[in-house]
Each structure stands twice: as structure tokens, then as C-alpha cells.
Coordinates of C-alpha atoms and ligand atoms in Angstrom, one line a residue:
Chain D
M1 CA -29.7 24.3 -69.3
A2 CA -26.6 23.3 -71.2
I3 CA -26.0 19.6 -71.0
A4 CA -22.7 20.2 -69.2
D5 CA -24.6 21.8 -66.4
V6 CA -26.6 18.7 -65.6
A7 CA -25.2 17.5 -62.2
E8 CA -25.4 13.9 -63.1
Y9 CA -23.4 14.5 -66.2
A10 CA -20.8 16.9 -64.9
H11 CA -18.7 14.2 -63.3
L12 CA -18.0 12.5 -66.6
T13 CA -14.8 13.4 -68.5
K14 CA -14.9 13.9 -72.3
D15 CA -13.3 10.5 -72.7
E16 CA -15.9 8.8 -70.5
V17 CA -18.7 10.4 -72.5
E18 CA -17.2 9.1 -75.7
Q19 CA -16.6 5.7 -74.2
L20 CA -20.2 5.5 -73.1
G21 CA -21.1 6.5 -76.7
R22 CA -19.1 3.5 -78.0
E23 CA -21.0 1.2 -75.6
F24 CA -24.3 2.4 -77.0
D25 CA -22.9 2.0 -80.6
A26 CA -22.1 -1.6 -79.8
I27 CA -25.7 -2.3 -78.7
R28 CA -26.9 -0.6 -81.9
A29 CA -24.6 -2.6 -84.1
E30 CA -25.6 -5.9 -82.5
I31 CA -29.3 -5.3 -83.1
E32 CA -28.6 -4.2 -86.7
E33 CA -26.7 -7.3 -87.4
S34 CA -29.2 -9.7 -85.8
R35 CA -32.3 -8.0 -87.3
G36 CA -34.0 -10.5 -89.6
A37 CA -36.8 -13.0 -90.2
K38 CA -38.0 -13.2 -86.6
D39 CA -38.4 -9.5 -86.4
A40 CA -40.3 -9.4 -89.7
A41 CA -42.6 -12.2 -88.5
Y42 CA -43.3 -10.1 -85.3
I43 CA -44.4 -6.9 -87.2
N44 CA -46.4 -9.0 -89.7
K45 CA -48.2 -10.8 -86.8
V46 CA -49.0 -7.5 -85.1
I47 CA -50.4 -6.0 -88.3
T48 CA -52.5 -9.1 -89.1
T49 CA -53.9 -9.1 -85.5
Q50 CA -54.6 -5.4 -85.6
R51 CA -56.5 -5.8 -88.9
W52 CA -58.6 -8.7 -87.7
M53 CA -59.5 -6.7 -84.6
A54 CA -60.5 -3.7 -86.6
A55 CA -62.5 -5.7 -89.1
G56 CA -64.2 -7.8 -86.3
A57 CA -65.2 -4.6 -84.5
R58 CA -66.6 -2.9 -87.7
I59 CA -68.5 -6.1 -88.7
G60 CA -69.8 -6.5 -85.1
M61 CA -71.3 -3.0 -85.3
I62 CA -73.0 -3.7 -88.6
V63 CA -74.3 -7.2 -88.2
S64 CA -75.7 -6.6 -84.7
S65 CA -77.9 -3.7 -85.8
P66 CA -81.0 -5.7 -86.6
F67 CA -80.9 -7.7 -83.3
P68 CA -82.1 -5.5 -80.4
R69 CA -81.2 -8.0 -77.7
A70 CA -77.7 -8.7 -78.9
R71 CA -77.0 -5.1 -80.0
K72 CA -75.9 -3.7 -76.7
P73 CA -73.2 -6.2 -75.7
V74 CA -71.9 -6.7 -79.2
L75 CA -71.7 -2.9 -79.7
A76 CA -69.8 -2.4 -76.4
A77 CA -67.4 -5.2 -77.3
S78 CA -66.9 -3.8 -80.8
A79 CA -66.3 -0.3 -79.5
V80 CA -63.6 -1.5 -77.1
T81 CA -62.0 -3.8 -79.8
L82 CA -61.9 -0.9 -82.3
G83 CA -60.3 1.4 -79.7
L84 CA -57.6 -1.2 -79.0
A85 CA -57.1 -1.7 -82.7
K86 CA -56.7 2.0 -83.2
I87 CA -54.2 2.1 -80.3
L88 CA -52.2 -0.7 -81.8
E89 CA -52.2 0.9 -85.3
N90 CA -51.1 4.3 -84.1
M91 CA -48.6 3.2 -81.5
E92 CA -46.9 -0.1 -82.3
I93 CA -47.4 0.0 -86.0
G94 CA -47.8 3.5 -87.5
H95 CA -45.4 5.4 -85.2
N96 CA -42.7 2.8 -85.6
V97 CA -43.1 2.2 -89.3
M98 CA -42.9 5.9 -90.0
H99 CA -39.6 6.0 -88.1
G100 CA -38.2 3.6 -90.7
Q101 CA -37.8 0.8 -88.1
W102 CA -39.0 -1.7 -90.7
D103 CA -37.7 -0.2 -93.9
W104 CA -34.9 -2.8 -94.1
M105 CA -37.6 -5.5 -94.9
N106 CA -38.1 -3.8 -98.3
D107 CA -41.8 -4.5 -97.9
P108 CA -43.9 -2.3 -100.3
E109 CA -46.5 -1.6 -97.6
I110 CA -44.6 -1.6 -94.3
H111 CA -42.3 1.3 -95.2
S112 CA -41.7 4.8 -93.8
S113 CA -42.5 6.3 -97.2
T114 CA -45.8 4.6 -97.8
W115 CA -47.5 4.1 -94.4
E116 CA -50.5 6.4 -93.7
W117 CA -52.0 5.9 -90.3
D118 CA -55.5 5.9 -88.7
T119 CA -55.5 9.4 -87.2
G120 CA -56.0 13.0 -88.1
Q121 CA -52.5 14.0 -88.8
P122 CA -51.1 13.4 -92.3
A123 CA -48.1 11.1 -92.2
E124 CA -45.8 13.6 -94.0
Q125 CA -46.4 16.2 -91.3
W126 CA -45.9 13.7 -88.5
K127 CA -42.5 12.7 -90.0
H128 CA -41.5 16.3 -89.8
S129 CA -42.8 17.3 -86.4
H130 CA -42.0 14.1 -84.6
N131 CA -39.2 12.2 -86.4
Y132 CA -37.2 15.4 -87.0
I133 CA -38.2 18.3 -84.7
H134 CA -39.0 16.2 -81.6
H135 CA -36.3 13.6 -82.0
Q136 CA -33.5 15.9 -83.1
F137 CA -34.4 18.8 -80.7
T138 CA -35.7 16.6 -77.9
N139 CA -36.9 18.8 -75.0
V140 CA -35.2 21.9 -76.4
L141 CA -37.2 24.8 -75.2
G142 CA -38.7 27.0 -78.0
V143 CA -38.1 24.3 -80.7
D144 CA -39.6 21.0 -79.6
N145 CA -43.3 21.5 -79.9
D146 CA -44.0 18.4 -77.8
I147 CA -43.3 20.5 -74.8
G148 CA -46.9 21.3 -74.0
Y149 CA -48.1 20.9 -77.6
G150 CA -48.2 24.7 -78.1
V151 CA -51.1 24.7 -75.6
L152 CA -49.7 23.9 -72.2
R153 CA -47.0 25.5 -70.1
M154 CA -44.8 22.5 -69.2
A155 CA -41.5 24.2 -68.3
R156 CA -40.8 26.9 -65.8
E157 CA -38.7 28.7 -68.4
Q158 CA -41.8 29.3 -70.5
K159 CA -43.2 32.7 -69.6
W160 CA -46.3 32.7 -67.4
T161 CA -49.4 34.6 -68.6
P162 CA -52.9 34.5 -67.0
V163 CA -53.9 32.2 -69.9
A164 CA -52.0 29.5 -68.1
L165 CA -54.6 29.5 -65.2
G166 CA -56.8 27.4 -67.5
Q167 CA -54.2 24.7 -67.9
P168 CA -56.1 21.9 -66.0
V169 CA -59.0 22.4 -68.4
Y170 CA -56.8 22.6 -71.6
N171 CA -55.0 19.5 -70.4
A172 CA -58.2 17.5 -70.1
L173 CA -59.3 18.8 -73.5
L174 CA -56.0 17.9 -75.1
A175 CA -56.2 14.4 -73.8
A176 CA -59.8 13.9 -75.0
L177 CA -59.1 15.4 -78.5
F178 CA -55.5 14.3 -78.8
Q179 CA -55.7 13.1 -82.4
W180 CA -56.7 16.7 -83.4
G181 CA -54.1 18.2 -81.2
V182 CA -51.5 16.0 -83.0
A183 CA -53.1 16.9 -86.4
L184 CA -52.3 20.6 -85.8
H185 CA -48.9 19.8 -84.3
D186 CA -46.7 20.5 -87.3
L187 CA -48.4 23.9 -88.0
D188 CA -46.4 25.2 -85.1
L189 CA -49.1 27.2 -83.2
E190 CA -46.5 29.3 -81.5
A191 CA -45.0 30.5 -84.8
I192 CA -48.5 31.3 -86.1
R193 CA -49.3 33.3 -82.9
K194 CA -46.0 35.3 -83.4
G195 CA -46.7 35.8 -87.1
Q196 CA -43.6 33.9 -88.1
K197 CA -45.2 31.2 -90.1
D198 CA -44.9 31.3 -93.9
P199 CA -48.5 31.7 -95.1
E200 CA -48.0 29.6 -98.2
E201 CA -46.7 26.7 -96.2
M202 CA -49.5 27.1 -93.7
K203 CA -52.1 27.0 -96.5
R204 CA -50.5 23.8 -97.9
Q205 CA -50.4 22.1 -94.5
L206 CA -54.0 23.1 -93.6
K207 CA -55.2 21.7 -96.9
Q208 CA -53.4 18.4 -96.2
I209 CA -54.9 18.3 -92.7
A210 CA -58.4 19.1 -93.9
K211 CA -58.3 16.3 -96.4
K212 CA -57.0 13.8 -93.9
G213 CA -59.3 14.9 -91.2
R214 CA -62.3 14.8 -93.6
N215 CA -61.5 11.2 -94.5
Q216 CA -61.2 10.2 -90.9
I217 CA -64.5 11.8 -90.0
L218 CA -66.3 10.3 -93.1
K219 CA -65.0 6.8 -92.2
D220 CA -66.0 6.8 -88.5
Y221 CA -69.0 9.1 -88.5
V222 CA -70.7 8.7 -91.9
L223 CA -69.7 5.6 -93.8
Y224 CA -69.7 2.9 -91.1
P225 CA -72.7 4.3 -89.3
A226 CA -74.6 4.3 -92.6
L227 CA -73.9 0.6 -92.9
S228 CA -75.7 0.0 -89.5
G229 CA -79.0 1.3 -91.0
K230 CA -81.4 2.5 -88.4
E231 CA -78.8 1.9 -85.7
W232 CA -76.5 4.6 -87.2
K233 CA -76.6 6.7 -84.0
S234 CA -75.3 4.0 -81.7
T235 CA -72.5 3.1 -84.2
I236 CA -71.5 6.8 -84.2
K237 CA -71.3 6.6 -80.4
A238 CA -69.3 3.4 -80.5
N239 CA -66.8 4.9 -82.9
A240 CA -66.5 8.0 -80.8
T241 CA -65.8 5.8 -77.8
A242 CA -63.0 4.0 -79.7
N243 CA -61.4 7.3 -80.8
L244 CA -61.6 8.7 -77.2
M245 CA -59.9 5.5 -75.9
R246 CA -57.1 5.9 -78.4
N247 CA -56.8 9.7 -77.7
I248 CA -56.5 9.4 -74.0
W249 CA -54.1 6.4 -74.1
S250 CA -51.7 8.0 -76.6
Y251 CA -51.8 11.3 -74.7
L252 CA -50.9 9.4 -71.5
I253 CA -48.0 7.5 -73.0
I254 CA -46.6 10.5 -74.8
F255 CA -46.8 12.8 -71.9
C256 CA -45.3 10.3 -69.5
G257 CA -42.3 10.0 -71.9
H258 CA -41.0 13.5 -71.4
F259 CA -42.7 15.3 -68.5
P260 CA -42.1 13.3 -65.4
D261 CA -39.8 15.1 -63.0
G262 CA -36.7 13.2 -64.2
A263 CA -36.9 14.6 -67.8
L264 CA -34.9 17.8 -68.3
H265 CA -35.2 20.7 -70.7
F266 CA -32.4 22.1 -72.8
T267 CA -31.6 25.3 -74.7
E268 CA -30.7 25.6 -78.4
E269 CA -27.1 26.7 -78.0
E270 CA -25.8 23.3 -76.9
L271 CA -26.8 21.5 -80.1
E272 CA -24.2 23.1 -82.2
D273 CA -21.5 20.6 -83.0
E274 CA -22.9 18.0 -80.6
T275 CA -21.1 14.6 -80.9
R276 CA -23.0 11.3 -81.2
A277 CA -22.2 10.5 -77.6
E278 CA -23.5 13.8 -76.4
W279 CA -26.6 13.3 -78.4
Y280 CA -27.1 9.9 -76.7
L281 CA -26.8 11.6 -73.3
R282 CA -29.2 14.4 -74.1
Q283 CA -31.7 11.7 -75.2
I284 CA -31.4 9.9 -71.8
F285 CA -31.7 13.1 -69.8
G286 CA -34.8 14.3 -71.6
T287 CA -36.7 11.1 -71.5
A288 CA -38.5 8.8 -69.0
N289 CA -39.7 5.2 -69.2
I290 CA -42.9 3.6 -68.0
E291 CA -42.8 0.2 -66.3
G292 CA -45.3 -2.5 -67.1
G293 CA -45.9 -6.0 -68.5
P294 CA -45.3 -7.3 -72.1
L295 CA -48.9 -6.4 -73.2
F296 CA -48.6 -2.9 -71.8
H297 CA -45.4 -2.4 -73.7
V298 CA -46.9 -3.6 -77.0
M299 CA -50.0 -1.4 -76.5
S300 CA -47.8 1.6 -75.8
G301 CA -45.9 1.0 -79.1
N302 CA -42.9 0.1 -76.9
L303 CA -42.8 3.9 -76.2
S304 CA -42.8 2.8 -72.5
Y305 CA -39.2 2.1 -73.4
Q306 CA -39.0 5.8 -74.3
I307 CA -35.3 6.0 -73.3
E308 CA -34.3 3.2 -75.6
H309 CA -36.6 4.6 -78.3
H310 CA -34.8 8.0 -78.1
L311 CA -31.4 6.4 -78.2
F312 CA -32.3 4.2 -81.2
P313 CA -35.4 5.6 -82.9
D314 CA -35.0 3.5 -86.0
L315 CA -34.3 0.1 -84.5
P316 CA -37.3 -2.3 -84.4
S317 CA -39.5 -1.6 -81.4
N318 CA -39.7 -5.3 -80.5
R319 CA -36.0 -5.2 -79.6
Y320 CA -36.2 -2.4 -77.0
A321 CA -37.2 -4.8 -74.2
E322 CA -34.0 -6.9 -74.6
I323 CA -31.7 -3.8 -74.7
S324 CA -33.4 -2.0 -71.9
P325 CA -31.5 -3.9 -69.0
R326 CA -28.2 -3.2 -70.8
V327 CA -29.0 0.5 -71.2
Q328 CA -30.0 0.7 -67.6
A329 CA -26.7 -1.1 -66.5
L330 CA -24.7 1.4 -68.6
C331 CA -26.4 4.3 -66.9
E332 CA -25.6 2.8 -63.6
K333 CA -22.0 2.2 -64.6
Y334 CA -21.5 5.8 -65.6
G335 CA -23.5 7.2 -62.8
I336 CA -26.3 8.8 -64.9
P337 CA -30.0 8.7 -64.1
Y338 CA -32.3 6.2 -65.8
S339 CA -35.7 7.7 -65.1
S340 CA -38.4 5.0 -64.9
G341 CA -41.6 4.3 -63.0
P342 CA -45.1 2.9 -63.2
L343 CA -47.8 4.7 -65.2
H344 CA -49.6 6.1 -62.2
R345 CA -46.5 7.6 -60.7
Q346 CA -45.2 9.1 -63.9
Y347 CA -48.5 10.5 -64.8
G348 CA -48.9 11.8 -61.3
Q349 CA -45.8 13.9 -61.8
V350 CA -47.0 15.1 -65.2
L351 CA -50.3 16.2 -63.7
R352 CA -48.6 18.0 -60.8
T353 CA -46.5 19.9 -63.3
V354 CA -49.6 20.9 -65.3
M355 CA -51.3 22.2 -62.1
K356 CA -48.2 23.9 -60.7
L357 CA -47.2 25.7 -63.9
S358 CA -50.7 27.1 -64.3
L359 CA -49.5 29.5 -61.6
P360 CA -46.6 32.0 -61.7
N361 CA -43.2 30.4 -60.7
K362 CA -42.9 32.4 -57.5
M363 CA -46.0 30.7 -56.1
T364 CA -44.7 27.1 -56.6
K365 CA -41.6 25.1 -55.9
D366 CA -39.7 23.3 -58.7
D367 CA -40.0 19.5 -58.6
R368 CA -37.4 18.7 -61.2
P369 CA -33.7 19.5 -61.2
P370 CA -33.5 23.2 -62.0
T371 CA -33.2 23.9 -65.7
G372 CA -31.0 26.9 -65.4
A373 CA -31.3 29.7 -62.9
D374 CA -32.9 32.7 -64.6
I375 CA -33.3 31.6 -68.2
T376 CA -36.6 32.4 -69.7
I377 CA -37.5 31.6 -73.3
E378 CA -38.1 35.3 -74.0
H379 CA -34.7 36.1 -72.5
R380 CA -33.0 33.4 -74.5
R381 CA -34.2 34.7 -77.8
K382 CA -31.8 37.5 -77.9
A383 CA -32.3 38.5 -81.5
E384 CA -35.5 37.7 -83.3
E385 CA -33.7 37.8 -86.7
E386 CA -31.2 35.3 -85.6
R387 CA -34.0 33.0 -84.5
Q388 CA -35.8 33.6 -87.8
I389 CA -32.8 32.3 -89.7
R390 CA -32.5 29.3 -87.4
R391 CA -36.2 28.3 -87.7
T392 CA -36.1 28.6 -91.5
E393 CA -33.4 26.0 -91.4
L394 CA -35.5 23.9 -89.1
G395 CA -38.0 23.3 -91.9
G396 CA -41.7 22.9 -91.6
W397 CA -42.0 26.0 -93.6
S398 CA -38.7 25.6 -95.3
R399 CA -39.9 23.7 -98.4
S400 CA -41.5 26.8 -100.1
A401 CA -38.4 28.8 -99.2
S402 CA -36.2 26.7 -101.3
Chain Q
M1 CA -42.5 3.8 -106.2
T2 CA -40.2 6.5 -107.6
S3 CA -42.0 9.7 -107.9
S4 CA -41.2 12.1 -110.8
V5 CA -41.1 15.2 -108.7
P6 CA -38.8 17.8 -110.2
L7 CA -35.6 18.8 -108.4
T8 CA -35.9 22.2 -106.8
S9 CA -33.3 24.7 -107.9
P10 CA -31.0 24.8 -106.0
P11 CA -31.5 21.3 -104.7
F12 CA -33.2 21.1 -101.3
A13 CA -30.1 20.0 -99.3
W14 CA -27.7 22.1 -101.3
P15 CA -29.3 25.5 -100.8
H16 CA -26.0 27.4 -101.4
G17 CA -24.2 25.0 -103.7
S18 CA -22.8 22.9 -100.9
L19 CA -24.5 20.4 -98.5
D20 CA -26.3 22.2 -95.7
K21 CA -25.9 20.3 -92.4
G22 CA -29.3 21.3 -91.1
K23 CA -31.1 20.2 -94.2
V24 CA -29.2 16.9 -94.3
V25 CA -30.5 16.1 -90.8
Q26 CA -33.9 17.1 -91.8
C27 CA -33.9 14.8 -94.8
A28 CA -32.5 12.0 -92.7
L29 CA -35.1 12.2 -90.0
S30 CA -38.3 13.5 -91.7
R31 CA -37.5 11.2 -94.6
V32 CA -37.7 13.8 -97.3
C33 CA -35.6 13.8 -100.5
G34 CA -32.5 15.9 -100.6
G35 CA -33.2 16.9 -104.2
C36 CA -36.8 18.1 -104.1
G37 CA -37.7 18.3 -100.4
T38 CA -40.8 16.1 -100.7
S39 CA -41.5 12.7 -99.0
L40 CA -39.1 9.9 -100.0
G41 CA -40.4 7.0 -102.1
R42 CA -39.3 3.4 -102.2
P43 CA -36.6 2.4 -103.1
I44 CA -34.4 5.2 -101.6
A45 CA -31.4 6.4 -103.7
F46 CA -28.0 7.5 -102.5
L47 CA -25.7 9.5 -104.7
G48 CA -21.9 9.3 -104.1
T49 CA -18.4 8.8 -105.3
T50 CA -17.0 5.3 -106.0
E51 CA -15.2 5.5 -102.6
E52 CA -18.5 6.2 -100.9
V53 CA -20.1 3.2 -102.7
D54 CA -17.1 1.0 -101.8
R55 CA -17.3 1.8 -98.0
N56 CA -21.1 1.9 -98.1
A57 CA -21.3 5.3 -96.4
F58 CA -22.6 8.4 -98.1
H59 CA -22.6 12.1 -97.2
A60 CA -25.4 13.2 -99.4
P61 CA -28.9 12.7 -97.9
P62 CA -31.5 10.1 -99.2
L63 CA -33.1 10.9 -102.6
H64 CA -35.8 9.9 -104.9
E65 CA -34.4 7.6 -107.7
A66 CA -35.3 10.2 -110.3
C67 CA -33.8 13.1 -108.3
A68 CA -30.6 11.0 -107.8
R69 CA -30.3 10.5 -111.6
A70 CA -30.9 14.2 -112.3
L71 CA -28.4 15.2 -109.6
R72 CA -25.8 12.7 -111.0
E73 CA -25.8 14.7 -114.2
T74 CA -24.8 17.9 -112.2
G75 CA -21.8 16.2 -110.6
I76 CA -22.7 17.7 -107.3
A77 CA -22.0 14.6 -105.2
G78 CA -20.4 11.9 -107.3
A79 CA -21.4 9.7 -110.2
S80 CA -22.7 6.5 -108.6
V81 CA -26.3 5.9 -107.4
V82 CA -27.2 3.0 -105.1
L83 CA -30.7 1.9 -104.4
T84 CA -31.8 0.6 -101.0
A85 CA -35.0 -0.1 -99.0
G86 CA -33.6 1.5 -95.8
F87 CA -30.6 3.2 -94.3
E88 CA -28.9 4.0 -91.0
Y89 CA -28.3 7.6 -90.2
V90 CA -24.9 7.8 -88.5
R91 CA -24.0 10.9 -86.4
P92 CA -20.3 11.9 -86.2
T93 CA -18.2 10.9 -83.2
A94 CA -15.8 13.3 -81.4
D95 CA -12.7 11.7 -82.9
A96 CA -14.0 11.7 -86.5
L97 CA -11.8 13.9 -88.7
D98 CA -14.8 14.5 -91.0
R99 CA -17.6 15.8 -88.8
R100 CA -20.4 15.3 -91.3
P101 CA -23.1 12.7 -90.6
T102 CA -23.1 9.7 -93.0
F103 CA -25.8 7.4 -94.4
V104 CA -25.3 3.6 -94.5
P105 CA -27.8 1.8 -96.8
N106 CA -28.9 -1.3 -95.0
S107 CA -30.8 -3.3 -97.6
I108 CA -29.2 -2.6 -100.9
I109 CA -31.3 -3.4 -104.0
G110 CA -28.6 -2.5 -106.5
P111 CA -27.1 0.3 -108.5
A112 CA -29.2 2.5 -110.7
Ligands
ZN1 ZN1 -36.9 14.1 -104.8

């Protein structure tokens, strides 16, 4: 739908939209001005804690190997600790550092250009598919690959085919193997299926993914198990458990940020000449928060404040909690929805969408505000050539073109 | 560290001689260099006119230091280079006469 068709938006005049934009600008300016030593201490503390957790877990797996009686409990504790360390590294540290949230510190290591994270996807490809495509074209059908990750049908506008019947199974597989789903994210599976992907760029990306993936596998399934001697098999199991924990958790947080019923989908046309205030609004409409305690927020990389993150993707994540009530108050003041709920409720809605959209539209009822009467993605793509030009500009495969 | 990747010709964010809006956004968000299109380094360089330096807001996207120096020679976006660790990406407002996004270095290291 075009943003002007959103019922909760239609009552705002152009001036009111711009006024709301200025109120968000003021929040942004305030955080930028007060950003400093306290914030730097926070991220340094999180990184130190994460490293001790990871090191403790790896050491636990190695030193417990000659002691049969202690092995089981130490291994279990190590697996869980490693899983939590990976979650912290991917969510609160890696994701946020790569957004440039901490670049202002001028730290040689904690910088968007140097951070490489503990997961299958190369940082460079993440910065393209996530920071750019997902954050610029948030919930825009046919562009934002986060809508179903190229595997699931998550919007009624996406054409139904019998392949969708398997969605409940694909969904479970995507959750369990999420790091590899993310690793393939920037390849743009849909473009490959349609034969629109530049083969040279695909080759370059695949090589990068293979290298990163190999290093990840070597570390967790060869090197550290080898250090456990005869107990290598149980160390492999422990590392697989840690990876599974991280995969399911990050899948949950990411899916709950954009697929609960309150999050809307948009079409490409409305992006042209969008103002900052309109951009803010589209971010709010396309996003949903998850409620929880302080530890929950840290472990979710503060992506539980998904609305605040989408409004201000490059402000330090530790500040989202303090601006959240202000954002919520502004939404109330201007009569626009602020979609938020506990994890079980948000995920319940996500799962319902996965199930429902495995069937043709006529067999199910829409749970979210309708995204436009009879738009289908196929329908929307009037001219393939026009689209081709557009997508080249989008990048991903643009480097080799220039 | 500054990489020595060569500029593409034409420069990545200037595919037709002038700044391309889509490429500028891409550079800003995926944190790639407007000169060569590869991942940015640290520090980040901005190329602009003296007015842009004075008001600390640039139209040209972030660059590698080496790419900024090379682009300075072409006169494509001004003669001053500023080095910074980070920057704010500022989208245009409805009342702005100039509807191009700007970049505000937020941790300036110095001129180059
Ligand atoms: Zn460059």
C-alpha cells in the first residue's frame, strides 16, 4: 500500500507529518549531543563480558575432557555459555557495530568498517543486505528480502504457489539453520531464480561466503573439538547446540520485528522523493517491538526496540530504552500505532501468518490491516526492464556494473 | 586503515558524471566508498567545497582517504578533504530547498 493509504496515517496533514518529523529530529539531536564516555564504557563492558563468556566456554570444553565425572555438567554449562556469548556477539555487538552506532568512538576495533562477526555471513554482505536494502526499503514488497528471506511467503501480495504448502517445514528449517539462511541473504535468491542476478557478482559473493563459512565450520567443528582430544565428539555436539541456540534466538527476534500483525508492507512507488518525516513514519508502520526486561533487551541486541532502531539505526543501542517512552508518547499524540507486545504474542502472530499464507488467499482471512486491495507483486511489476534498471541501482550486483 | 583500492571509472557514486541519489544512499548505509564501491576503511574521508567544510555538511558520500585524494584532483566535488571516524546520514526535509541528503562528520580527526 502507499503510505498515504494507511488509515492511521491518513488523518495527519502534511504539516503535522513534518512537525512529527521535527520531534523525532529533536530526540536524535539530543542523543547525538549527549553521546560520550558512559556509552563507550557500556559497549566496552559488553564486549569484555562476551569475550570472557566465550573464552570460559571454550576452555571448559577443553579442560573437562580428561575427567569423565565432571565432563557432562561442565560441557552442558559450556554449551549454554557459548550459545549466550554468540547471541551477545551477533545481536548487541556485531549488528550494532556494523550499523556504525559506535564509529564516533574512533576505536580501531569497534568500527563499522573493521568488525567481522561470529556467523556465516560476511560482514560486507550484511552491511549491504541489512543496513541498506532492509533499512532503506523496509517492508517494501519485492525489494526487502527480509520479507520471508526468499524462502517464506509472508505477505498476501506475494503470489501463492503449491510450494508454499511446505511453509511450516521451511519455517522450522530456517529457524534451526538461521545463520546459513542469513549467509545466503545478500545473494538475493529471488533474483537468482528469475535469472536476473549478475553471474560475476554472484561468483564473487559465493566465494566470500564459502571462505567465511569454512572458517566458521573449522573453528566450531574441527579446531576446538580437536583440542578436546578423545572427547572431540561431545565438543562438536556442544558447539552445535550453541549455534542452534543462537540461530533460533536471532530468528525469533528478527521475525518478531517485522511480521506481527501490526507491521505493514509497502510498494516501491512511494519511496520516490520521500521526506525524512515520511521515512520516519514508514519505519514505524513497518516495525513492531517486543516487551521484556533489561536482560532480554540486551540479549536481543536491543532489537526488541525495533521501532526505535528503525527510526535511528545508527544511534547507540543502549539509548533505545530511554527514548522508547518518548517515541511511544509521540505516536499517541499524533494518533499513530506503536505496535508492541510480549515475545509469545508477537511470535504467535508470526506463526499464524506462516501457517495461513501457506494456503491460497481465498482460503484464509487477513489478520493485518489490508495492504492494498488487489495488488500482487506480479501485478505491480509492470515492466520487467523498468525493474531491471531499478534493481541495478539497488546494488548488490551493482559493483561489477560500474 | 586506508586501503589503496583504485577508483572505478567513472567513480561509483558518480556513474554519469554527477552524483547519483541511489548510489549516495547505498554508500551511506552499506558503508561503501563513493569512489571505488568497496567497503569503507577508517578513517572515513569526505570531499567537499570550503562552504561544505565550514558548515560541516557534505553532499558527496563517504570515501576512502586515498579515493578522496584522487577525486580531489578531478575537481568533481570540491577541493577539501576532511577525515572523521564516523558520520551522520541526514535525509532531506520537506521544506529543504536542496533535496539532496547530507553527511555530517561526527568525530573529525582533521583535514587531509
Ligand atoms: Zn574507495
